[in-house]
Each structure stands twice: as structure tokens, then as C-alpha cells.
mmCIF file of C-alpha atoms in Angstrom:
data_model
loop_
_atom_site.group_PDB
_atom_site.id
_atom_site.type_symbol
_atom_site.label_atom_id
_atom_site.label_comp_id
_atom_site.label_asym_id
_atom_site.label_seq_id
_atom_site.Cartn_x
_atom_site.Cartn_y
_atom_site.Cartn_z
ATOM 1 C CA MET A 240 -37.812 -107.912 26.668
ATOM 2 C CA LEU A 241 -34.569 -108.534 25.034
ATOM 3 C CA TYR A 242 -36.693 -108.233 22.260
ATOM 4 C CA TRP A 243 -37.081 -104.560 22.555
ATOM 5 C CA LEU A 244 -33.461 -103.833 24.922
ATOM 6 C CA LEU A 245 -31.527 -105.397 21.332
ATOM 7 C CA TYR A 246 -33.889 -105.735 18.209
ATOM 8 C CA PRO A 247 -33.053 -101.841 17.593
ATOM 9 C CA LEU A 248 -29.608 -102.217 17.902
ATOM 10 C CA ARG A 249 -29.586 -104.451 14.814
ATOM 11 C CA ASP A 250 -27.849 -102.079 12.673
ATOM 12 C CA GLU A 251 -25.063 -101.669 14.876
ATOM 13 C CA VAL A 252 -24.418 -105.393 15.930
ATOM 14 C CA SER A 253 -26.350 -107.532 13.375
ATOM 15 C CA LEU A 254 -25.853 -110.452 15.409
ATOM 16 C CA PHE A 255 -29.349 -109.261 17.411
ATOM 17 C CA ASN A 256 -31.603 -109.724 14.133
ATOM 18 C CA LEU A 257 -31.241 -112.261 15.621
ATOM 19 C CA PHE A 258 -34.544 -111.665 18.234
ATOM 20 C CA GLY A 259 -36.831 -111.298 14.971
ATOM 21 C CA TYR A 260 -36.792 -114.281 14.809
ATOM 22 C CA THR A 261 -39.497 -116.361 16.916
ATOM 23 C CA SER A 262 -37.650 -119.650 16.314
ATOM 24 C CA PHE A 263 -34.480 -117.643 17.758
ATOM 25 C CA ARG A 264 -36.259 -117.075 20.909
ATOM 26 C CA ALA A 265 -38.533 -119.817 21.429
ATOM 27 C CA ALA A 266 -35.430 -121.787 21.430
ATOM 28 C CA TYR A 267 -33.904 -120.320 24.457
ATOM 29 C CA ALA A 268 -37.211 -119.830 25.972
ATOM 30 C CA THR A 269 -36.488 -124.048 25.897
ATOM 31 C CA VAL A 270 -33.052 -123.484 26.986
ATOM 32 C CA THR A 271 -33.929 -120.591 29.546
ATOM 33 C CA ALA A 272 -36.465 -122.216 31.661
ATOM 34 C CA LEU A 273 -34.835 -125.979 31.335
ATOM 35 C CA VAL A 274 -31.550 -123.540 32.914
ATOM 36 C CA ILE A 275 -34.094 -122.464 35.477
ATOM 37 C CA ALA A 276 -35.143 -125.636 37.006
ATOM 38 C CA PHE A 277 -31.957 -127.692 36.695
ATOM 39 C CA LEU A 278 -30.642 -124.525 39.165
ATOM 40 C CA MET A 279 -33.695 -124.033 41.176
ATOM 41 C CA GLY A 280 -35.598 -127.182 41.746
ATOM 42 C CA PRO A 281 -33.617 -128.477 44.403
ATOM 43 C CA VAL A 282 -33.742 -125.162 46.201
ATOM 44 C CA VAL A 283 -37.556 -125.433 45.899
ATOM 45 C CA ILE A 284 -37.668 -128.985 46.620
ATOM 46 C CA ARG A 285 -35.705 -128.098 49.814
ATOM 47 C CA ALA A 286 -37.972 -125.074 51.158
ATOM 48 C CA LEU A 287 -41.020 -127.388 50.806
ATOM 49 C CA ARG A 288 -39.412 -130.256 52.705
ATOM 50 C CA LYS A 289 -38.196 -127.122 55.310
ATOM 51 C CA ARG A 290 -42.001 -126.775 55.482
ATOM 52 C CA GLN A 291 -43.332 -129.908 55.988
ATOM 53 C CA ILE A 292 -45.699 -129.529 52.437
ATOM 54 C CA GLY A 293 -45.713 -132.829 51.983
ATOM 55 C CA GLN A 294 -48.474 -135.031 49.893
ATOM 56 C CA HIS A 295 -51.266 -136.596 51.694
ATOM 57 C CA VAL A 296 -52.374 -140.228 49.486
ATOM 58 C CA ARG A 297 -55.723 -140.967 49.314
ATOM 59 C CA THR A 298 -55.757 -144.181 51.230
ATOM 60 C CA ASP A 299 -58.019 -145.788 48.948
ATOM 61 C CA GLY A 300 -56.302 -145.663 45.892
ATOM 62 C CA PRO A 301 -53.161 -147.987 44.477
ATOM 63 C CA GLN A 302 -51.649 -149.632 48.163
ATOM 64 C CA THR A 303 -48.427 -148.755 46.116
ATOM 65 C CA HIS A 304 -49.141 -145.674 46.422
ATOM 66 C CA LEU A 305 -48.453 -145.311 50.518
ATOM 67 C CA LYS A 306 -44.558 -144.844 50.444
ATOM 68 C CA LYS A 307 -44.914 -141.159 48.478
ATOM 69 C CA GLU A 308 -46.518 -140.567 51.183
ATOM 70 C CA GLY A 309 -44.323 -136.885 52.944
ATOM 71 C CA THR A 310 -43.657 -136.395 49.644
ATOM 72 C CA PRO A 311 -42.947 -132.426 49.275
ATOM 73 C CA THR A 312 -46.543 -130.588 46.980
ATOM 74 C CA MET A 313 -46.705 -128.222 45.262
ATOM 75 C CA GLY A 314 -44.485 -128.387 42.995
ATOM 76 C CA GLY A 315 -46.381 -126.026 40.157
ATOM 77 C CA LEU A 316 -44.931 -123.652 41.772
ATOM 78 C CA LEU A 317 -41.518 -123.883 39.728
ATOM 79 C CA ILE A 318 -43.181 -124.716 36.342
ATOM 80 C CA LEU A 319 -44.725 -121.598 37.023
ATOM 81 C CA LEU A 320 -41.006 -119.482 37.374
ATOM 82 C CA SER A 321 -39.355 -121.474 34.977
ATOM 83 C CA VAL A 322 -42.430 -120.187 32.056
ATOM 84 C CA LEU A 323 -42.877 -116.705 33.784
ATOM 85 C CA VAL A 324 -39.422 -115.657 33.679
ATOM 86 C CA PRO A 325 -38.355 -116.933 30.998
ATOM 87 C CA VAL A 326 -41.555 -115.263 28.354
ATOM 88 C CA LEU A 327 -40.758 -112.395 30.018
ATOM 89 C CA LEU A 328 -37.128 -112.455 28.605
ATOM 90 C CA TRP A 329 -37.460 -113.426 25.798
ATOM 91 C CA GLY A 330 -41.149 -112.812 24.303
ATOM 92 C CA ARG A 331 -42.625 -110.092 22.721
ATOM 93 C CA LEU A 332 -45.035 -108.562 26.211
ATOM 94 C CA ASP A 333 -47.380 -106.365 22.975
ATOM 95 C CA ASN A 334 -48.678 -109.001 22.032
ATOM 96 C CA ARG A 335 -51.819 -110.500 22.719
ATOM 97 C CA TYR A 336 -51.800 -114.340 21.936
ATOM 98 C CA LEU A 337 -48.808 -114.722 23.909
ATOM 99 C CA ILE A 338 -50.358 -112.534 27.147
ATOM 100 C CA ILE A 339 -53.911 -114.755 27.138
ATOM 101 C CA VAL A 340 -51.876 -117.684 27.372
ATOM 102 C CA LEU A 341 -49.656 -116.191 29.734
ATOM 103 C CA ILE A 342 -52.330 -114.456 32.381
ATOM 104 C CA SER A 343 -54.054 -118.221 31.370
ATOM 105 C CA THR A 344 -51.206 -119.952 33.078
ATOM 106 C CA ILE A 345 -50.881 -117.989 36.198
ATOM 107 C CA TRP A 346 -54.403 -117.711 36.818
ATOM 108 C CA MET A 347 -54.907 -121.307 37.041
ATOM 109 C CA GLY A 348 -51.742 -121.839 38.599
ATOM 110 C CA LEU A 349 -52.653 -119.611 41.617
ATOM 111 C CA ILE A 350 -56.279 -120.922 41.855
ATOM 112 C CA GLY A 351 -54.308 -124.571 41.883
ATOM 113 C CA LEU A 352 -52.403 -122.683 44.881
ATOM 114 C CA LEU A 353 -54.967 -121.573 46.992
ATOM 115 C CA ASP A 354 -56.478 -125.667 46.531
ATOM 116 C CA ASP A 355 -52.380 -127.114 47.608
ATOM 117 C CA TYR A 356 -52.510 -124.180 50.512
ATOM 118 C CA LEU A 357 -55.520 -125.554 51.842
ATOM 119 C CA LYS A 358 -55.409 -129.215 51.524
ATOM 120 C CA VAL A 359 -51.403 -129.576 52.593
ATOM 121 C CA VAL A 360 -50.483 -126.429 54.459
ATOM 122 C CA LYS A 361 -53.910 -125.224 56.773
ATOM 123 C CA ASN A 362 -55.017 -129.382 56.347
ATOM 124 C CA TYR A 363 -58.208 -129.284 54.459
ATOM 125 C CA PRO A 364 -59.117 -132.836 53.409
ATOM 126 C CA ASN A 365 -60.711 -130.977 50.348
ATOM 127 C CA GLY A 366 -58.798 -128.107 49.328
ATOM 128 C CA LEU A 367 -60.360 -125.076 47.699
ATOM 129 C CA ILE A 368 -64.284 -126.377 47.411
ATOM 130 C CA GLY A 369 -64.971 -127.405 44.487
ATOM 131 C CA ARG A 370 -67.605 -124.628 42.975
ATOM 132 C CA TYR A 371 -65.019 -122.121 44.171
ATOM 133 C CA LYS A 372 -62.934 -123.593 42.322
ATOM 134 C CA LEU A 373 -65.019 -123.853 39.280
ATOM 135 C CA ILE A 374 -65.946 -120.569 39.444
ATOM 136 C CA GLY A 375 -62.615 -118.878 39.091
ATOM 137 C CA GLN A 376 -62.124 -121.171 36.536
ATOM 138 C CA PHE A 377 -65.578 -120.015 33.965
ATOM 139 C CA THR A 378 -64.435 -116.299 35.614
ATOM 140 C CA LEU A 379 -61.156 -116.449 33.584
ATOM 141 C CA GLY A 380 -62.921 -118.747 30.519
ATOM 142 C CA LEU A 381 -65.935 -115.734 30.525
ATOM 143 C CA GLY A 382 -63.140 -112.977 30.758
ATOM 144 C CA ILE A 383 -61.321 -114.631 27.555
ATOM 145 C CA GLY A 384 -63.769 -115.612 25.099
ATOM 146 C CA LEU A 385 -65.617 -112.087 25.881
ATOM 147 C CA TRP A 386 -62.020 -109.936 25.092
ATOM 148 C CA LEU A 387 -61.636 -111.888 21.696
ATOM 149 C CA TYR A 388 -65.837 -111.572 21.401
ATOM 150 C CA LEU A 389 -65.296 -108.364 21.585
ATOM 151 C CA PHE A 390 -62.064 -106.996 20.697
ATOM 152 C CA PRO A 391 -61.539 -109.417 17.766
ATOM 153 C CA VAL A 392 -57.601 -108.988 16.704
ATOM 154 C CA VAL A 393 -56.370 -106.719 14.432
ATOM 155 C CA GLY A 394 -53.234 -107.283 11.778
ATOM 156 C CA GLU A 395 -52.431 -105.524 9.393
ATOM 157 C CA GLY A 396 -53.768 -106.300 5.852
ATOM 158 C CA GLN A 397 -57.635 -107.042 8.257
ATOM 159 C CA SER A 398 -60.179 -105.486 6.791
ATOM 160 C CA SER A 399 -61.693 -102.420 8.372
ATOM 161 C CA ILE A 400 -65.278 -102.857 8.184
ATOM 162 C CA LEU A 401 -64.309 -106.510 9.703
ATOM 163 C CA PRO A 402 -61.540 -106.828 12.026
ATOM 164 C CA GLY A 403 -62.244 -110.597 13.157
ATOM 165 C CA ILE A 404 -61.364 -111.568 9.750
ATOM 166 C CA ARG A 405 -57.703 -112.355 8.307
ATOM 167 C CA THR A 406 -57.793 -113.470 4.227
ATOM 168 C CA ILE A 407 -55.556 -114.986 2.361
ATOM 169 C CA ASP A 408 -55.959 -115.277 -1.414
ATOM 170 C CA LEU A 409 -54.990 -118.533 -2.348
ATOM 171 C CA SER A 410 -55.164 -120.034 -5.846
ATOM 172 C CA THR A 411 -57.587 -122.222 -4.611
ATOM 173 C CA GLY A 412 -60.241 -120.109 -3.349
ATOM 174 C CA SER A 413 -59.475 -117.333 -0.012
ATOM 175 C CA PHE A 414 -58.896 -118.927 3.251
ATOM 176 C CA SER A 415 -59.747 -116.904 6.138
ATOM 177 C CA ILE A 416 -61.727 -117.438 10.046
ATOM 178 C CA LEU A 417 -64.117 -115.383 12.221
ATOM 179 C CA PRO A 418 -63.464 -114.653 15.615
ATOM 180 C CA THR A 419 -66.198 -116.445 16.487
ATOM 181 C CA GLU A 420 -65.223 -119.878 14.793
ATOM 182 C CA THR A 421 -62.675 -122.864 14.970
ATOM 183 C CA ILE A 422 -61.099 -125.287 13.417
ATOM 184 C CA VAL A 423 -62.729 -128.035 12.216
ATOM 185 C CA PRO A 424 -59.903 -130.871 11.893
ATOM 186 C CA PHE A 425 -59.342 -132.565 8.286
ATOM 187 C CA PHE A 426 -61.931 -130.410 6.666
ATOM 188 C CA LYS A 427 -60.435 -128.106 5.305
ATOM 189 C CA GLU A 428 -63.285 -124.901 4.646
ATOM 190 C CA LEU A 429 -65.607 -126.384 7.116
ATOM 191 C CA ARG A 430 -65.632 -123.747 10.206
ATOM 192 C CA PHE A 431 -68.165 -124.397 13.191
ATOM 193 C CA ASP A 432 -68.668 -120.771 14.001
ATOM 194 C CA PHE A 433 -70.603 -120.481 17.763
ATOM 195 C CA GLY A 434 -71.674 -116.385 17.691
ATOM 196 C CA LEU A 435 -72.169 -114.949 20.847
ATOM 197 C CA LEU A 436 -71.748 -118.818 22.802
ATOM 198 C CA TYR A 437 -67.630 -118.287 22.225
ATOM 199 C CA ILE A 438 -67.631 -116.985 25.219
ATOM 200 C CA PRO A 439 -69.143 -118.775 27.428
ATOM 201 C CA PHE A 440 -67.576 -121.993 24.755
ATOM 202 C CA VAL A 441 -64.227 -120.858 25.729
ATOM 203 C CA ALA A 442 -64.750 -121.276 29.512
ATOM 204 C CA LEU A 443 -65.788 -125.000 28.773
ATOM 205 C CA VAL A 444 -62.692 -125.380 27.056
ATOM 206 C CA MET A 445 -60.277 -123.469 29.626
ATOM 207 C CA ALA A 446 -62.332 -125.569 32.653
ATOM 208 C CA GLY A 447 -61.984 -128.954 30.991
ATOM 209 C CA THR A 448 -58.498 -128.478 30.423
ATOM 210 C CA ALA A 449 -57.628 -127.644 33.347
ATOM 211 C CA ASN A 450 -59.212 -130.375 35.004
ATOM 212 C CA SER A 451 -58.640 -132.852 32.553
ATOM 213 C CA VAL A 452 -54.957 -132.215 32.857
ATOM 214 C CA ASN A 453 -55.305 -132.236 37.320
ATOM 215 C CA LEU A 454 -57.282 -135.549 36.826
ATOM 216 C CA THR A 455 -54.709 -137.138 34.946
ATOM 217 C CA ASP A 456 -51.742 -135.932 37.523
ATOM 218 C CA GLY A 457 -51.517 -139.526 39.440
ATOM 219 C CA LEU A 458 -48.704 -141.209 38.786
ATOM 220 C CA ASP A 459 -44.339 -140.076 39.257
ATOM 221 C CA GLY A 460 -44.263 -137.832 35.928
ATOM 222 C CA LEU A 461 -47.407 -138.620 33.707
ATOM 223 C CA ALA A 462 -48.887 -135.394 33.061
ATOM 224 C CA THR A 463 -45.970 -133.699 33.548
ATOM 225 C CA GLY A 464 -44.846 -135.439 29.932
ATOM 226 C CA VAL A 465 -47.931 -135.648 28.797
ATOM 227 C CA SER A 466 -48.463 -132.220 29.214
ATOM 228 C CA LEU A 467 -45.648 -131.285 27.945
ATOM 229 C CA LEU A 468 -46.215 -133.280 24.396
ATOM 230 C CA SER A 469 -50.046 -131.195 23.681
ATOM 231 C CA ILE A 470 -47.468 -128.133 24.774
ATOM 232 C CA LEU A 471 -44.628 -128.896 21.674
ATOM 233 C CA ALA A 472 -47.940 -129.767 19.145
ATOM 234 C CA PHE A 473 -49.774 -126.612 19.436
ATOM 235 C CA GLY A 474 -46.600 -124.217 20.447
ATOM 236 C CA ILE A 475 -45.766 -126.294 16.440
ATOM 237 C CA MET A 476 -49.450 -125.385 15.260
ATOM 238 C CA ALA A 477 -49.215 -121.637 16.336
ATOM 239 C CA TYR A 478 -45.957 -121.633 14.766
ATOM 240 C CA LEU A 479 -47.331 -122.150 11.849
ATOM 241 C CA LEU A 480 -50.244 -120.114 11.149
ATOM 242 C CA GLY A 481 -48.605 -117.182 12.998
ATOM 243 C CA ASN A 482 -46.391 -117.857 9.439
ATOM 244 C CA SER A 483 -48.028 -116.276 6.206
ATOM 245 C CA ASN A 484 -45.557 -118.544 3.908
ATOM 246 C CA TYR A 485 -46.578 -121.507 5.891
ATOM 247 C CA ALA A 486 -50.087 -120.617 6.647
ATOM 248 C CA GLU A 487 -50.498 -120.497 3.206
ATOM 249 C CA TYR A 488 -49.036 -123.424 1.994
ATOM 250 C CA LEU A 489 -50.962 -125.402 4.455
ATOM 251 C CA GLN A 490 -54.201 -123.284 3.215
ATOM 252 C CA PHE A 491 -55.551 -122.703 6.658
ATOM 253 C CA PRO A 492 -55.827 -119.071 7.919
ATOM 254 C CA PHE A 493 -53.276 -116.884 8.509
ATOM 255 C CA LEU A 494 -52.936 -115.965 12.843
ATOM 256 C CA ASN A 495 -51.776 -112.635 12.419
ATOM 257 C CA GLY A 496 -49.383 -112.195 15.912
ATOM 258 C CA ALA A 497 -49.828 -116.380 16.926
ATOM 259 C CA GLY A 498 -46.330 -117.333 16.529
ATOM 260 C CA GLU A 499 -45.434 -115.659 18.966
ATOM 261 C CA VAL A 500 -47.536 -118.516 21.119
ATOM 262 C CA ALA A 501 -44.177 -120.113 20.237
ATOM 263 C CA VAL A 502 -41.767 -118.412 22.445
ATOM 264 C CA PHE A 503 -44.390 -119.777 25.485
ATOM 265 C CA ALA A 504 -44.656 -122.934 24.130
ATOM 266 C CA GLY A 505 -40.859 -123.207 24.340
ATOM 267 C CA ALA A 506 -40.937 -122.067 28.259
ATOM 268 C CA ALA A 507 -43.399 -124.336 29.560
ATOM 269 C CA ALA A 508 -41.771 -127.428 27.089
ATOM 270 C CA GLY A 509 -38.839 -126.386 28.661
ATOM 271 C CA ALA A 510 -39.964 -126.172 32.505
ATOM 272 C CA CYS A 511 -42.087 -129.417 32.036
ATOM 273 C CA LEU A 512 -39.188 -130.976 30.932
ATOM 274 C CA GLY A 513 -36.944 -129.908 33.429
ATOM 275 C CA PHE A 514 -39.996 -130.739 36.526
ATOM 276 C CA LEU A 515 -39.568 -134.012 34.598
ATOM 277 C CA TRP A 516 -35.747 -134.313 36.664
ATOM 278 C CA PHE A 517 -37.287 -133.890 39.391
ATOM 279 C CA ASN A 518 -40.654 -135.313 39.391
ATOM 280 C CA SER A 519 -40.012 -138.582 37.765
ATOM 281 C CA ALA A 520 -40.316 -142.227 39.355
ATOM 282 C CA PRO A 521 -39.532 -141.977 41.980
ATOM 283 C CA ALA A 522 -40.054 -138.512 41.874
ATOM 284 C CA SER A 523 -38.537 -135.729 44.655
ATOM 285 C CA VAL A 524 -41.414 -133.666 43.849
ATOM 286 C CA PHE A 525 -45.106 -133.791 42.653
ATOM 287 C CA MET A 526 -46.631 -131.203 40.710
ATOM 288 C CA GLY A 527 -50.128 -130.549 42.887
ATOM 289 C CA ASP A 528 -52.502 -128.863 41.527
ATOM 290 C CA THR A 529 -50.897 -125.505 41.300
ATOM 291 C CA GLY A 530 -48.967 -127.339 38.163
ATOM 292 C CA SER A 531 -51.449 -129.638 37.091
ATOM 293 C CA LEU A 532 -54.576 -126.409 36.478
ATOM 294 C CA ALA A 533 -51.336 -123.676 35.306
ATOM 295 C CA LEU A 534 -50.297 -126.598 32.611
ATOM 296 C CA GLY A 535 -54.039 -127.207 31.625
ATOM 297 C CA GLY A 536 -54.630 -124.046 31.756
ATOM 298 C CA ALA A 537 -51.870 -123.563 28.888
ATOM 299 C CA ILE A 538 -53.085 -125.926 26.794
ATOM 300 C CA GLY A 539 -56.753 -124.555 26.538
ATOM 301 C CA SER A 540 -55.677 -121.613 26.280
ATOM 302 C CA MET A 541 -53.682 -122.391 23.200
ATOM 303 C CA ALA A 542 -56.075 -124.245 21.683
ATOM 304 C CA ILE A 543 -57.969 -121.173 21.912
ATOM 305 C CA VAL A 544 -55.971 -118.439 20.154
ATOM 306 C CA THR A 545 -55.014 -120.961 17.345
ATOM 307 C CA HIS A 546 -58.559 -120.853 17.028
ATOM 308 C CA CYS A 547 -58.075 -124.996 17.308
ATOM 309 C CA GLU A 548 -59.807 -126.678 19.776
ATOM 310 C CA PHE A 549 -61.482 -129.343 18.672
ATOM 311 C CA LEU A 550 -58.108 -130.738 18.346
ATOM 312 C CA LEU A 551 -58.392 -130.811 21.941
ATOM 313 C CA LEU A 552 -60.077 -133.881 21.507
ATOM 314 C CA ILE A 553 -57.470 -135.529 19.502
ATOM 315 C CA VAL A 554 -53.796 -133.790 20.907
ATOM 316 C CA GLY A 555 -55.324 -133.911 24.322
ATOM 317 C CA GLY A 556 -56.664 -137.303 23.477
ATOM 318 C CA VAL A 557 -55.154 -138.914 27.112
ATOM 319 C CA PHE A 558 -57.098 -136.322 29.067
ATOM 320 C CA VAL A 559 -60.052 -136.950 27.402
ATOM 321 C CA ALA A 560 -59.419 -140.542 28.462
ATOM 322 C CA GLU A 561 -59.091 -140.187 31.765
ATOM 323 C CA VAL A 562 -61.803 -138.020 32.323
ATOM 324 C CA LEU A 563 -64.329 -140.715 30.348
ATOM 325 C CA SER A 564 -63.118 -143.401 33.098
ATOM 326 C CA VAL A 565 -64.473 -141.187 36.026
ATOM 327 C CA THR A 566 -67.556 -139.828 34.216
ATOM 328 C CA LEU A 567 -68.316 -143.264 33.029
ATOM 329 C CA GLN A 568 -67.248 -145.160 36.175
ATOM 330 C CA VAL A 569 -69.225 -142.846 38.441
ATOM 331 C CA GLY A 570 -72.233 -143.385 36.151
ATOM 332 C CA HIS A 571 -72.493 -146.544 35.961
ATOM 333 C CA PHE A 572 -71.264 -147.524 39.554
ATOM 334 C CA LYS A 573 -74.051 -144.985 40.576
ATOM 335 C CA ARG A 574 -77.061 -146.957 37.965
ATOM 336 C CA THR A 575 -75.854 -150.039 38.439
ATOM 337 C CA GLY A 576 -73.732 -150.819 41.630
ATOM 338 C CA ARG A 577 -70.827 -152.159 39.668
ATOM 339 C CA ARG A 578 -68.073 -150.413 37.834
ATOM 340 C CA ILE A 579 -66.257 -150.396 35.016
ATOM 341 C CA PHE A 580 -62.360 -149.838 35.538
ATOM 342 C CA ARG A 581 -60.268 -151.429 38.653
ATOM 343 C CA MET A 582 -59.681 -147.730 39.590
ATOM 344 C CA ALA A 583 -60.292 -144.591 37.457
ATOM 345 C CA PRO A 584 -58.885 -141.955 36.755
ATOM 346 C CA LEU A 585 -57.726 -144.968 33.777
ATOM 347 C CA HIS A 586 -54.131 -144.536 34.542
ATOM 348 C CA HIS A 587 -55.155 -146.184 37.861
ATOM 349 C CA HIS A 588 -56.825 -149.392 36.073
ATOM 350 C CA PHE A 589 -54.091 -150.248 34.476
ATOM 351 C CA GLU A 590 -51.715 -150.440 37.729
ATOM 352 C CA LEU A 591 -54.552 -152.387 39.757
ATOM 353 C CA LEU A 592 -54.217 -154.830 36.854
ATOM 354 C CA GLY A 593 -50.460 -155.261 37.436
ATOM 355 C CA TRP A 594 -48.009 -153.093 34.944
ATOM 356 C CA ALA A 595 -45.397 -150.932 36.789
ATOM 357 C CA GLU A 596 -46.532 -147.710 37.006
ATOM 358 C CA THR A 597 -42.876 -146.743 34.831
ATOM 359 C CA LYS A 598 -44.187 -148.934 31.960
ATOM 360 C CA VAL A 599 -47.990 -146.718 32.715
ATOM 361 C CA VAL A 600 -46.008 -143.526 32.463
ATOM 362 C CA VAL A 601 -43.699 -143.968 29.892
ATOM 363 C CA ARG A 602 -46.979 -145.619 27.594
ATOM 364 C CA PHE A 603 -49.506 -142.793 28.345
ATOM 365 C CA TRP A 604 -46.045 -140.846 26.982
ATOM 366 C CA ILE A 605 -46.260 -142.866 23.337
ATOM 367 C CA VAL A 606 -50.112 -142.614 22.747
ATOM 368 C CA ALA A 607 -49.546 -138.537 23.993
ATOM 369 C CA ALA A 608 -46.840 -138.818 20.978
ATOM 370 C CA LEU A 609 -48.253 -140.707 18.599
ATOM 371 C CA LEU A 610 -51.672 -138.464 19.217
ATOM 372 C CA GLY A 611 -50.184 -135.191 18.784
ATOM 373 C CA LEU A 612 -48.539 -136.514 15.810
ATOM 374 C CA ILE A 613 -51.679 -137.396 14.318
ATOM 375 C CA GLY A 614 -52.862 -133.930 15.563
ATOM 376 C CA LEU A 615 -50.422 -131.697 14.037
ATOM 377 C CA SER A 616 -51.078 -134.173 10.796
ATOM 378 C CA THR A 617 -54.608 -132.556 10.186
ATOM 379 C CA LEU A 618 -52.677 -129.760 9.207
ATOM 380 C CA LYS A 619 -52.498 -131.755 5.983
ATOM 381 C CA ILE A 620 -54.709 -133.874 6.161
ATOM 382 C CA ARG A 621 -57.572 -132.240 4.596
#
């Protein structure tokens, strides 16, 4: 909104020229999200306490978690608010990349909100039935996949015959990407083209990422911090690939307009930091499925619009490990009656090994930061 109001006045007020820079708007989207989270956090927490919207702790989990019973949940509302307002203020809402990521975040957040409402307010033990939750997630993914497949992005300088292709002529050759292709990390010219299967692939990425973040949300600050680091990594990736100079230097396909996703990433990172102020141990509020599914939708959609879906396996390695731990635990137990881990997801295994909750969280953050840096290094290591 501010871009449309102030940037046209740059000839009269030179300061307004700053609104033409994505980096400037991304930085202030971060600041705005932080301020909103700091100001609205106590308000949201008081409202949740007043309505007795508290966490129900599973009795078969670590016994140290029983003291968390009744802690306000559905704090993901604070995350959504802290993301939405800065994006509306600082983002260019005519940018399709930004719209896709924003819609994905809100859609997934609403699914989580319904689940939290049924679980905590209506006292349905399992909340929203799993298959309905998956239907909602896959509907979003299929919709985005179909949209990108039928109406590929067309930017200035793109081919009118093949409107989904953006080509940059470099001294080492021509680099382009099709709307149904995804970039393979560590390989310069290798692309994986899904063709029509790109539509269900997008749906799988969206649902898988959202649910993996949801599984990770089991300790104070864990999912918040790991999501923050993943969002920053994909935000940097979007900014670089959305800038023709950087894309040319890195010999990557130029994704015209993708840099605007950095504004969203700034808002989401600020929202996570602000929420972490209240969510760090001992947590004053939990994000619930409202927050975890919203953050999963954000991360998954950022990977999709940058054509870096496979990079999720690296940048989101902590989420992948959490999902694998549950999958392996359940599968092995069904076959043998024995467990691989003391408890799944993986973070509970380390708790039962004797690690303090804060130690597990901080060490997972460190691993997530390392994986994020490795993911970014694939821009050059190819």
C-alpha cells in the first residue's frame, strides 16, 4: 500500500525513492512485524487466557511437559496478524509471487485455526479430522499448482511463444526455467521437469511442509526458531533470483518479480522473532496448529515460487528429520513391536535421553542455521 501511495511522489520527495527498493521494504516489513508482535502479544495472550483457551498436554508424552497444561494456545493468530499487516503495508500486492505466498500462509493458518478451535474450545479430542485437514491442504496445493501450470509467469523480456520461460544470455550459455521445472541443488544446468505431474507435486510439497512444521512444534520456541531460519534462507534465495544482476552473476534463472517475496520473508521473520519473545521457555503462549500450519504454508510456498522445492530437503532438514523419526518409529513398531527412538518426534527422543528442553531447542536451532547456510551455498557450489 505504501509503495503505491508514496513511490509515485518520488520526484517531489526524493526520500520516497526508497520505496522502489525491495531491500528497504523488506527491512521495514521486519521492523513493523516485530513492533506489532511486541505490542499485540500481551493483548492476544490476555484474550486467550480470559477465554480459557489453554493447551491440553498429552499424558503419554514427557512428564516434564505436564506443567504446561493450560498455557494459552492459538497464538498463531499473533503470527498471522504480524505477517499480514506488514505485507499489506510494504508489499506490492500486484506481484503474483507475493500473492501466492500470502494466500498459502493465510489458508493454512485458517485450517490450523479450525483445528485448534475444535480441539481447545469445543473439546474435540482430535480436533479437525485428519482427512479433512489433508483435503484442505491438498486443495490449496492443487489450486496453486494448477494456477502456475495454466498461467505461467510472464515478465518483461520473456518469450511470447513460450510464456513460462525467462532466459538470460550469459557468456557460459543460456539459462532458463520452465514453469513445471524445479532446480536441482548442486547442479548448474540440471532441471527436473514434472510436466503435468507438477500440479500434484506442488500439493505434496505444500501438505508435507505444513505437517512437518506441525510435528516439530513440540517444545518451547522450537518450531518458531527453526521456521525463522528457513524463512530467512528462502527469502534471501528469492531476493537473489529475483534480481537480474545477482541471477546473472550466480548463473541462475532470473525469476522476474520473485524478489518481492523477500518483503514477505522479512514480515514472517519479524513475526517469528516477535512471537519467540513470548514463546521462548518457559512459554507464555503456544502457536498451536494455527501458527505451525501457517508457517509451513509460508515455507512451502516460498520454495515453490522460487523453483527450489528440492532445496527444502536441505534448508528444512530439521523438519525432514522430525517426519522421518515418526515414520520410522511407527513402521518399525508395527513390524517388530520395538521402538527405534525412545519417543517420536525426534525432539522428544533427546528429551528422554536427559537433555534439557532448552538445550534441545537451541541445538536444533544451530542445526537449522547450519542447514540454511548449506542451502544458500548451493547458489555457488554447482
